[in-house]
PDB file of C-alpha atoms and ligand atoms in Angstrom:
ATOM      1  CA  MET Z   1      31.639  -9.541  37.708  1.00 70.00           C
ATOM      2  CA  ASN Z   2      30.545  -6.488  35.800  1.00 85.00           C
ATOM      3  CA  ILE Z   3      31.568  -3.200  37.271  1.00 96.00           C
ATOM      4  CA  GLN Z   4      28.884  -0.864  38.605  1.00 98.00           C
ATOM      5  CA  LEU Z   5      28.398   2.654  37.323  1.00 98.00           C
ATOM      6  CA  GLY Z   6      27.317   5.695  39.278  1.00 98.00           C
ATOM      7  CA  VAL Z   7      26.458   8.627  37.012  1.00 98.00           C
ATOM      8  CA  ASN Z   8      27.049  12.066  38.480  1.00 98.00           C
ATOM      9  CA  ILE Z   9      24.328  14.411  37.191  1.00 98.00           C
ATOM     10  CA  ASP Z  10      25.532  17.648  38.817  1.00 98.00           C
ATOM     11  CA  HIS Z  11      25.945  19.268  35.417  1.00 97.00           C
ATOM     12  CA  ILE Z  12      22.287  18.773  34.542  1.00 98.00           C
ATOM     13  CA  ALA Z  13      21.662  21.074  37.504  1.00 98.00           C
ATOM     14  CA  THR Z  14      24.500  23.387  36.407  1.00 97.00           C
ATOM     15  CA  LEU Z  15      22.665  23.968  33.123  1.00 97.00           C
ATOM     16  CA  ARG Z  16      19.355  24.539  34.892  1.00 98.00           C
ATOM     17  CA  GLN Z  17      20.874  27.007  37.356  1.00 97.00           C
ATOM     18  CA  ALA Z  18      22.563  28.944  34.531  1.00 97.00           C
ATOM     19  CA  ARG Z  19      19.129  30.209  33.494  1.00 97.00           C
ATOM     20  CA  GLY Z  20      17.278  29.883  36.772  1.00 96.00           C
ATOM     21  CA  GLU Z  21      14.781  27.601  35.019  1.00 97.00           C
ATOM     22  CA  SER Z  22      13.073  24.430  36.224  1.00 96.00           C
ATOM     23  CA  TYR Z  23      14.657  22.382  33.408  1.00 98.00           C
ATOM     24  CA  PRO Z  24      16.603  20.328  32.487  1.00 98.00           C
ATOM     25  CA  ASP Z  25      15.129  18.249  35.274  1.00 98.00           C
ATOM     26  CA  THR Z  26      17.503  16.181  37.433  1.00 98.00           C
ATOM     27  CA  PHE Z  27      14.682  13.782  38.276  1.00 98.00           C
ATOM     28  CA  GLU Z  28      14.025  13.057  34.606  1.00 98.00           C
ATOM     29  CA  ALA Z  29      17.757  12.521  33.992  1.00 98.00           C
ATOM     30  CA  ALA Z  30      17.920  10.076  36.904  1.00 98.00           C
ATOM     31  CA  ARG Z  31      14.847   8.216  35.668  1.00 98.00           C
ATOM     32  CA  ILE Z  32      16.330   7.753  32.188  1.00 98.00           C
ATOM     33  CA  LEU Z  33      19.775   6.746  33.459  1.00 98.00           C
ATOM     34  CA  LEU Z  34      18.493   4.227  36.007  1.00 98.00           C
ATOM     35  CA  ALA Z  35      16.065   2.718  33.497  1.00 98.00           C
ATOM     36  CA  LEU Z  36      18.869   2.260  30.973  1.00 97.00           C
ATOM     37  CA  GLY Z  37      21.521   0.684  33.163  1.00 94.00           C
ATOM     38  CA  ALA Z  38      23.136   3.151  35.555  1.00 98.00           C
ATOM     39  CA  ASP Z  39      23.446   1.556  38.986  1.00 98.00           C
ATOM     40  CA  TYR Z  40      23.555   4.765  41.014  1.00 98.00           C
ATOM     41  CA  ILE Z  41      22.782   8.444  40.636  1.00 98.00           C
ATOM     42  CA  VAL Z  42      25.502  10.587  42.141  1.00 98.00           C
ATOM     43  CA  ILE Z  43      24.942  14.182  43.210  1.00 98.00           C
ATOM     44  CA  HIS Z  44      27.151  16.637  45.050  1.00 97.00           C
ATOM     45  CA  VAL Z  45      25.255  19.151  47.146  1.00 98.00           C
ATOM     46  CA  ARG Z  46      27.879  21.858  47.574  1.00 96.00           C
ATOM     47  CA  ARG Z  47      27.845  24.366  50.397  1.00 94.00           C
ATOM     48  CA  ASP Z  48      27.341  27.213  47.873  1.00 94.00           C
ATOM     49  CA  ARG Z  49      24.500  25.262  46.149  1.00 96.00           C
ATOM     50  CA  ARG Z  50      25.978  26.209  42.798  1.00 94.00           C
ATOM     51  CA  HIS Z  51      24.285  23.293  41.062  1.00 96.00           C
ATOM     52  CA  MET Z  52      22.357  20.733  43.116  1.00 98.00           C
ATOM     53  CA  GLN Z  53      19.748  22.122  45.523  1.00 98.00           C
ATOM     54  CA  ASP Z  54      18.293  20.481  48.621  1.00 98.00           C
ATOM     55  CA  THR Z  55      15.061  19.885  46.689  1.00 98.00           C
ATOM     56  CA  ASP Z  56      16.991  17.799  44.113  1.00 98.00           C
ATOM     57  CA  LEU Z  57      18.238  15.564  46.910  1.00 98.00           C
ATOM     58  CA  GLN Z  58      14.782  15.348  48.440  1.00 98.00           C
ATOM     59  CA  ARG Z  59      13.034  14.412  45.174  1.00 98.00           C
ATOM     60  CA  LEU Z  60      15.675  11.905  44.142  1.00 98.00           C
ATOM     61  CA  CYS Z  61      15.789  10.206  47.558  1.00 98.00           C
ATOM     62  CA  SER Z  62      12.023   9.970  47.765  1.00 97.00           C
ATOM     63  CA  SER Z  63      11.809   8.001  44.495  1.00 97.00           C
ATOM     64  CA  PHE Z  64      15.187   6.259  44.141  1.00 97.00           C
ATOM     65  CA  ALA Z  65      16.031   5.611  47.789  1.00 90.00           C
ATOM     66  CA  LYS Z  66      18.385   2.705  47.129  1.00 96.00           C
ATOM     67  CA  GLN Z  67      20.259   4.348  44.291  1.00 98.00           C
ATOM     68  CA  VAL Z  68      21.204   7.848  45.400  1.00 98.00           C
ATOM     69  CA  HIS Z  69      24.836   8.444  46.280  1.00 98.00           C
ATOM     70  CA  LEU Z  70      25.404  11.859  47.846  1.00 98.00           C
ATOM     71  CA  GLU Z  71      28.796  13.573  47.734  1.00 98.00           C
ATOM     72  CA  MET Z  72      29.248  16.162  50.467  1.00 98.00           C
ATOM     73  CA  SER Z  73      31.788  17.835  52.687  1.00 97.00           C
ATOM     74  CA  PRO Z  74      31.747  16.705  56.317  1.00 97.00           C
ATOM     75  CA  THR Z  75      30.109  19.828  57.774  1.00 97.00           C
ATOM     76  CA  GLU Z  76      27.316  19.674  60.353  1.00 97.00           C
ATOM     77  CA  GLU Z  77      24.938  21.219  57.805  1.00 97.00           C
ATOM     78  CA  MET Z  78      25.624  18.445  55.291  1.00 98.00           C
ATOM     79  CA  ILE Z  79      25.455  15.645  57.874  1.00 98.00           C
ATOM     80  CA  ASP Z  80      22.019  16.989  58.913  1.00 98.00           C
ATOM     81  CA  LEU Z  81      20.924  17.072  55.260  1.00 98.00           C
ATOM     82  CA  ALA Z  82      21.985  13.450  54.738  1.00 98.00           C
ATOM     83  CA  LEU Z  83      20.258  12.341  57.929  1.00 98.00           C
ATOM     84  CA  LYS Z  84      17.083  14.148  56.834  1.00 98.00           C
ATOM     85  CA  TYR Z  85      16.789  12.684  53.319  1.00 98.00           C
ATOM     86  CA  LYS Z  86      18.708   9.417  53.835  1.00 98.00           C
ATOM     87  CA  PRO Z  87      20.423   8.679  50.513  1.00 98.00           C
ATOM     88  CA  TYR Z  88      21.620   5.104  50.044  1.00 98.00           C
ATOM     89  CA  SER Z  89      25.209   6.182  50.532  1.00 98.00           C
ATOM     90  CA  VAL Z  90      27.286   9.241  51.196  1.00 98.00           C
ATOM     91  CA  CYS Z  91      30.774  10.034  49.933  1.00 98.00           C
ATOM     92  CA  ILE Z  92      32.673  12.479  52.100  1.00 98.00           C
ATOM     93  CA  VAL Z  93      34.760  14.777  49.921  1.00 97.00           C
ATOM     94  CA  PRO Z  94      36.923  17.831  50.575  1.00 96.00           C
ATOM     95  CA  GLU Z  95      35.396  21.121  49.439  1.00 93.00           C
ATOM     96  CA  TYR Z  96      37.201  24.413  48.995  1.00 88.00           C
ATOM     97  CA  PRO Z  97      35.808  27.815  47.936  1.00 82.00           C
ATOM     98  CA  ASN Z  98      36.300  28.775  44.261  1.00 83.00           C
ATOM     99  CA  GLU Z  99      37.333  25.287  43.108  1.00 85.00           C
ATOM    100  CA  LEU Z 100      35.928  24.306  39.699  1.00 86.00           C
ATOM    101  CA  THR Z 101      35.369  20.744  40.869  1.00 84.00           C
ATOM    102  CA  THR Z 102      36.560  18.555  43.736  1.00 83.00           C
ATOM    103  CA  SER Z 103      40.291  19.116  43.884  1.00 83.00           C
ATOM    104  CA  GLY Z 104      41.411  15.654  45.019  1.00 93.00           C
ATOM    105  CA  GLY Z 105      40.984  13.169  47.850  1.00 96.00           C
ATOM    106  CA  LEU Z 106      40.565  14.090  51.524  1.00 97.00           C
ATOM    107  CA  ARG Z 107      43.746  15.317  53.207  1.00 95.00           C
ATOM    108  CA  LEU Z 108      43.268  12.872  56.051  1.00 94.00           C
ATOM    109  CA  GLY Z 109      46.515  13.899  57.753  1.00 91.00           C
ATOM    110  CA  ASP Z 110      45.218  17.477  58.218  1.00 90.00           C
ATOM    111  CA  MET Z 111      41.765  16.478  59.485  1.00 92.00           C
ATOM    112  CA  ASP Z 112      40.349  15.928  62.942  1.00 93.00           C
ATOM    113  CA  THR Z 113      39.934  12.174  62.494  1.00 93.00           C
ATOM    114  CA  LYS Z 114      38.236  11.716  65.864  1.00 95.00           C
ATOM    115  CA  GLU Z 115      35.463  14.081  64.778  1.00 96.00           C
ATOM    116  CA  LEU Z 116      35.283  12.463  61.332  1.00 97.00           C
ATOM    117  CA  LYS Z 117      34.948   9.026  62.917  1.00 97.00           C
ATOM    118  CA  GLN Z 118      31.993  10.241  64.991  1.00 98.00           C
ATOM    119  CA  LYS Z 119      30.303  11.723  61.914  1.00 98.00           C
ATOM    120  CA  ILE Z 120      30.782   8.476  59.987  1.00 98.00           C
ATOM    121  CA  ALA Z 121      29.250   6.550  62.903  1.00 98.00           C
ATOM    122  CA  ARG Z 122      26.212   8.893  62.996  1.00 98.00           C
ATOM    123  CA  LEU Z 123      25.523   8.297  59.294  1.00 98.00           C
ATOM    124  CA  LYS Z 124      26.026   4.533  59.560  1.00 98.00           C
ATOM    125  CA  LYS Z 125      23.705   4.331  62.571  1.00 98.00           C
ATOM    126  CA  GLU Z 126      20.911   5.604  60.301  1.00 98.00           C
ATOM    127  CA  GLY Z 127      21.657   2.906  57.716  1.00 98.00           C
ATOM    128  CA  ILE Z 128      23.571   5.167  55.304  1.00 98.00           C
ATOM    129  CA  LYS Z 129      26.680   3.588  53.780  1.00 98.00           C
ATOM    130  CA  VAL Z 130      29.721   5.806  54.054  1.00 98.00           C
ATOM    131  CA  SER Z 131      32.446   6.254  51.487  1.00 98.00           C
ATOM    132  CA  LEU Z 132      35.596   8.354  51.843  1.00 98.00           C
ATOM    133  CA  PHE Z 133      37.074   9.995  48.749  1.00 98.00           C
ATOM    134  CA  ILE Z 134      40.803   9.425  49.210  1.00 98.00           C
ATOM    135  CA  ASN Z 135      43.995   9.640  47.222  1.00 97.00           C
ATOM    136  CA  PRO Z 136      45.333   6.236  46.170  1.00 98.00           C
ATOM    137  CA  LYS Z 137      47.828   5.880  49.027  1.00 97.00           C
ATOM    138  CA  ALA Z 138      48.045   2.694  51.104  1.00 98.00           C
ATOM    139  CA  ASN Z 139      48.147   4.666  54.340  1.00 97.00           C
ATOM    140  CA  ASP Z 140      44.952   6.551  53.468  1.00 97.00           C
ATOM    141  CA  VAL Z 141      43.196   3.237  52.781  1.00 98.00           C
ATOM    142  CA  ARG Z 142      44.232   2.015  56.249  1.00 98.00           C
ATOM    143  CA  VAL Z 143      43.047   5.262  57.868  1.00 97.00           C
ATOM    144  CA  ALA Z 144      39.667   4.992  56.065  1.00 98.00           C
ATOM    145  CA  TYR Z 145      39.310   1.468  57.423  1.00 98.00           C
ATOM    146  CA  LYS Z 146      40.141   2.572  60.966  1.00 97.00           C
ATOM    147  CA  LEU Z 147      37.597   5.404  60.707  1.00 97.00           C
ATOM    148  CA  GLY Z 148      34.850   2.864  59.993  1.00 98.00           C
ATOM    149  CA  ALA Z 149      34.166   3.659  56.317  1.00 98.00           C
ATOM    150  CA  ASP Z 150      32.269   1.041  54.297  1.00 98.00           C
ATOM    151  CA  ILE Z 151      33.692   2.206  50.973  1.00 98.00           C
ATOM    152  CA  VAL Z 152      36.784   3.971  49.678  1.00 98.00           C
ATOM    153  CA  GLU Z 153      36.557   5.969  46.479  1.00 98.00           C
ATOM    154  CA  LEU Z 154      40.066   6.164  45.041  1.00 98.00           C
ATOM    155  CA  CYS Z 155      40.663   9.488  43.313  1.00 98.00           C
ATOM    156  CA  THR Z 156      41.612   9.144  39.640  1.00 98.00           C
ATOM    157  CA  LYS Z 157      42.401  12.824  39.137  1.00 97.00           C
ATOM    158  CA  ASP Z 158      46.189  12.352  38.812  1.00 97.00           C
ATOM    159  CA  TYR Z 159      45.672   9.338  36.547  1.00 98.00           C
ATOM    160  CA  SER Z 160      43.308  11.284  34.295  1.00 98.00           C
ATOM    161  CA  LYS Z 161      45.680  14.263  34.123  1.00 97.00           C
ATOM    162  CA  ALA Z 162      48.816  12.172  33.397  1.00 97.00           C
ATOM    163  CA  LYS Z 163      50.910  13.654  30.597  1.00 97.00           C
ATOM    164  CA  THR Z 164      52.629  10.459  29.479  1.00 97.00           C
ATOM    165  CA  GLN Z 165      51.743   6.788  29.180  1.00 96.00           C
ATOM    166  CA  LYS Z 166      54.437   5.984  31.745  1.00 98.00           C
ATOM    167  CA  GLN Z 167      52.935   8.402  34.276  1.00 97.00           C
ATOM    168  CA  ALA Z 168      49.442   7.033  33.669  1.00 98.00           C
ATOM    169  CA  GLN Z 169      50.727   3.477  34.188  1.00 98.00           C
ATOM    170  CA  SER Z 170      52.365   4.436  37.459  1.00 98.00           C
ATOM    171  CA  PHE Z 171      49.110   6.032  38.788  1.00 98.00           C
ATOM    172  CA  LEU Z 172      47.209   2.986  37.534  1.00 98.00           C
ATOM    173  CA  ASN Z 173      49.520   0.694  39.537  1.00 98.00           C
ATOM    174  CA  GLU Z 174      48.919   2.753  42.694  1.00 98.00           C
ATOM    175  CA  ILE Z 175      45.149   2.582  42.220  1.00 98.00           C
ATOM    176  CA  SER Z 176      45.363  -1.135  41.550  1.00 98.00           C
ATOM    177  CA  LEU Z 177      47.441  -1.844  44.697  1.00 98.00           C
ATOM    178  CA  CYS Z 178      45.158   0.300  46.871  1.00 98.00           C
ATOM    179  CA  SER Z 179      42.112  -1.514  45.468  1.00 98.00           C
ATOM    180  CA  LEU Z 180      43.581  -4.847  46.532  1.00 98.00           C
ATOM    181  CA  LEU Z 181      44.463  -3.573  49.985  1.00 98.00           C
ATOM    182  CA  ALA Z 182      40.977  -2.130  50.430  1.00 98.00           C
ATOM    183  CA  ARG Z 183      39.343  -5.416  49.459  1.00 98.00           C
ATOM    184  CA  GLU Z 184      41.588  -7.280  51.912  1.00 98.00           C
ATOM    185  CA  LEU Z 185      40.260  -4.925  54.592  1.00 98.00           C
ATOM    186  CA  ASN Z 186      36.703  -5.712  53.483  1.00 98.00           C
ATOM    187  CA  LEU Z 187      36.106  -2.239  52.098  1.00 98.00           C
ATOM    188  CA  GLU Z 188      34.093  -1.709  48.928  1.00 98.00           C
ATOM    189  CA  VAL Z 189      36.221  -0.120  46.193  1.00 98.00           C
ATOM    190  CA  HIS Z 190      35.042   2.730  44.000  1.00 98.00           C
ATOM    191  CA  SER Z 191      36.957   5.180  41.827  1.00 98.00           C
ATOM    192  CA  GLY Z 192      36.260   8.378  40.011  1.00 98.00           C
ATOM    193  CA  HIS Z 193      37.183  11.895  38.929  1.00 98.00           C
ATOM    194  CA  GLY Z 194      38.145  12.872  35.416  1.00 98.00           C
ATOM    195  CA  LEU Z 195      37.287   9.486  33.899  1.00 98.00           C
ATOM    196  CA  ASN Z 196      36.207   9.669  30.267  1.00 98.00           C
ATOM    197  CA  TYR Z 197      35.645   7.517  27.188  1.00 98.00           C
ATOM    198  CA  ASN Z 198      39.389   7.433  26.432  1.00 98.00           C
ATOM    199  CA  ASN Z 199      40.862   6.650  29.840  1.00 98.00           C
ATOM    200  CA  VAL Z 200      38.233   4.568  31.663  1.00 98.00           C
ATOM    201  CA  ARG Z 201      38.999   1.147  30.232  1.00 97.00           C
ATOM    202  CA  ASP Z 202      42.206   0.428  32.192  1.00 97.00           C
ATOM    203  CA  ILE Z 203      40.558   1.467  35.452  1.00 98.00           C
ATOM    204  CA  ALA Z 204      37.505  -0.704  34.725  1.00 97.00           C
ATOM    205  CA  LEU Z 205      39.791  -3.700  34.178  1.00 97.00           C
ATOM    206  CA  ILE Z 206      41.285  -3.518  37.680  1.00 97.00           C
ATOM    207  CA  ASP Z 207      40.051  -6.781  39.202  1.00 95.00           C
ATOM    208  CA  ALA Z 208      39.259  -5.438  42.659  1.00 97.00           C
ATOM    209  CA  MET Z 209      37.400  -2.372  41.348  1.00 98.00           C
ATOM    210  CA  GLN Z 210      33.639  -2.516  42.020  1.00 98.00           C
ATOM    211  CA  CYS Z 211      32.091   0.776  40.984  1.00 98.00           C
ATOM    212  CA  LEU Z 212      33.061   3.862  38.971  1.00 98.00           C
ATOM    213  CA  ASN Z 213      31.494   7.283  39.506  1.00 98.00           C
ATOM    214  CA  ILE Z 214      31.558   9.322  36.321  1.00 98.00           C
ATOM    215  CA  GLY Z 215      29.919  12.637  35.559  1.00 98.00           C
ATOM    216  CA  PHE Z 216      31.300  15.334  33.330  1.00 98.00           C
ATOM    217  CA  SER Z 217      32.315  13.189  30.353  1.00 98.00           C
ATOM    218  CA  ILE Z 218      28.921  11.451  30.146  1.00 98.00           C
ATOM    219  CA  ILE Z 219      26.881  14.648  30.475  1.00 98.00           C
ATOM    220  CA  ALA Z 220      29.159  16.462  27.984  1.00 98.00           C
ATOM    221  CA  ARG Z 221      28.781  13.634  25.446  1.00 98.00           C
ATOM    222  CA  SER Z 222      25.019  13.607  25.934  1.00 98.00           C
ATOM    223  CA  VAL Z 223      24.843  17.128  24.502  1.00 98.00           C
ATOM    224  CA  PHE Z 224      25.691  15.643  21.085  1.00 98.00           C
ATOM    225  CA  VAL Z 225      24.286  12.117  21.188  1.00 98.00           C
ATOM    226  CA  GLY Z 226      21.639  12.199  23.937  1.00 98.00           C
ATOM    227  CA  LEU Z 227      21.750  10.767  27.441  1.00 98.00           C
ATOM    228  CA  PRO Z 228      20.781   7.149  26.555  1.00 98.00           C
ATOM    229  CA  GLN Z 229      23.507   6.863  23.893  1.00 98.00           C
ATOM    230  CA  ALA Z 230      26.150   8.553  26.078  1.00 98.00           C
ATOM    231  CA  LEU Z 231      25.350   6.099  28.873  1.00 98.00           C
ATOM    232  CA  LEU Z 232      25.384   3.084  26.564  1.00 98.00           C
ATOM    233  CA  GLU Z 233      28.785   4.027  25.129  1.00 98.00           C
ATOM    234  CA  MET Z 234      30.232   4.294  28.655  1.00 98.00           C
ATOM    235  CA  ARG Z 235      28.616   1.059  29.821  1.00 97.00           C
ATOM    236  CA  ASN Z 236      30.144  -0.752  26.855  1.00 96.00           C
ATOM    237  CA  LEU Z 237      33.600   0.363  27.990  1.00 97.00           C
ATOM    238  CA  LEU Z 238      33.036  -1.081  31.448  1.00 97.00           C
ATOM    239  CA  TYR Z 239      32.243  -4.569  30.243  1.00 93.00           C
ATOM    240  CA  ARG Z 240      34.338  -7.364  31.777  1.00 87.00           C
ATOM    241  CA  GLU Z 241      34.439 -10.967  30.503  1.00 76.00           C
TER     242      GLU Z 241
HETATM  243  N1  PXP O   1      33.777  11.203  42.403  1.00 62.22           N
HETATM  244  C1  PXP O   1      33.892  12.289  43.215  1.00 62.22           C
HETATM  245  C2  PXP O   1      34.153  12.056  44.660  1.00 62.22           C
HETATM  246  C3  PXP O   1      33.735  13.588  42.707  1.00 62.22           C
HETATM  247  O1  PXP O   1      33.836  14.644  43.535  1.00 62.22           O
HETATM  248  C4  PXP O   1      33.437  13.753  41.338  1.00 62.22           C
HETATM  249  C5  PXP O   1      33.212  15.139  40.804  1.00 62.22           C
HETATM  250  O2  PXP O   1      32.019  15.647  41.335  1.00 62.22           O
HETATM  251  C6  PXP O   1      33.306  12.607  40.547  1.00 62.22           C
HETATM  252  C7  PXP O   1      33.504  11.346  41.092  1.00 62.22           C
HETATM  253  C8  PXP O   1      32.950  12.696  39.102  1.00 62.22           C
HETATM  254  O3  PXP O   1      33.988  13.341  38.436  1.00 62.22           O
HETATM  255  P1  PXP O   1      33.812  13.726  36.894  1.00 62.22           P
HETATM  256  O4  PXP O   1      32.680  14.682  36.807  1.00 62.22           O
HETATM  257  O5  PXP O   1      35.138  14.315  36.547  1.00 62.22           O
HETATM  258  O6  PXP O   1      33.526  12.435  36.166  1.00 62.22           O
END
């Protein structure tokens, strides 16, 4: 089975916001990517709206209802936004002020899991699939299952930042084991964060892996070769016999 690809287009909006212009257009980026083989469009509407705006979510959901994957923190404001525009799926991520990008998986041990479980149920009741962005720890996979998540997205930040081959292999093993456990629990398995053209192949070859969410490396490459070529090069790395 070929692995699915969600392309995070936050940085198209970052560029637009840098000049307060109406371009580059996130809708146009989504149209090109979906036409050329991306399976999902991923956007993170952050509380500070530093890149994606509510109108991006609204426009994307109104045209690509089955292919929009929204990353958001589990605040009431964001739950209301998701319930209003109804993306296909939502990934609940931690969000801290002043971080450059998402800093890792949810710290489930520090969260009010009863409240989180209720929020997950509210989203699911409206037909929105719910993913939890977690660190690749067996216990976190079990907690995600107990909370009623449909999907776990295993964070590849540590893997992508590994300094040695040995370290990378050890993070890869953890991700691989957690993927198997998640599948045994009937959870869908995604991964992402820091994946690029040099490190994605080993993650894509994990048997139980079903979808990768990749943003920065694809958008950065597109500056030199264009979005279609940047997407094609990534898709080619995800190919499985
Ligand atoms: N998955 C999640 C949950 C994320 O928060 C991010 C970053 O927005 C990504 C995937 C994509 O990460 P990157 O831009 O490093 O490919």
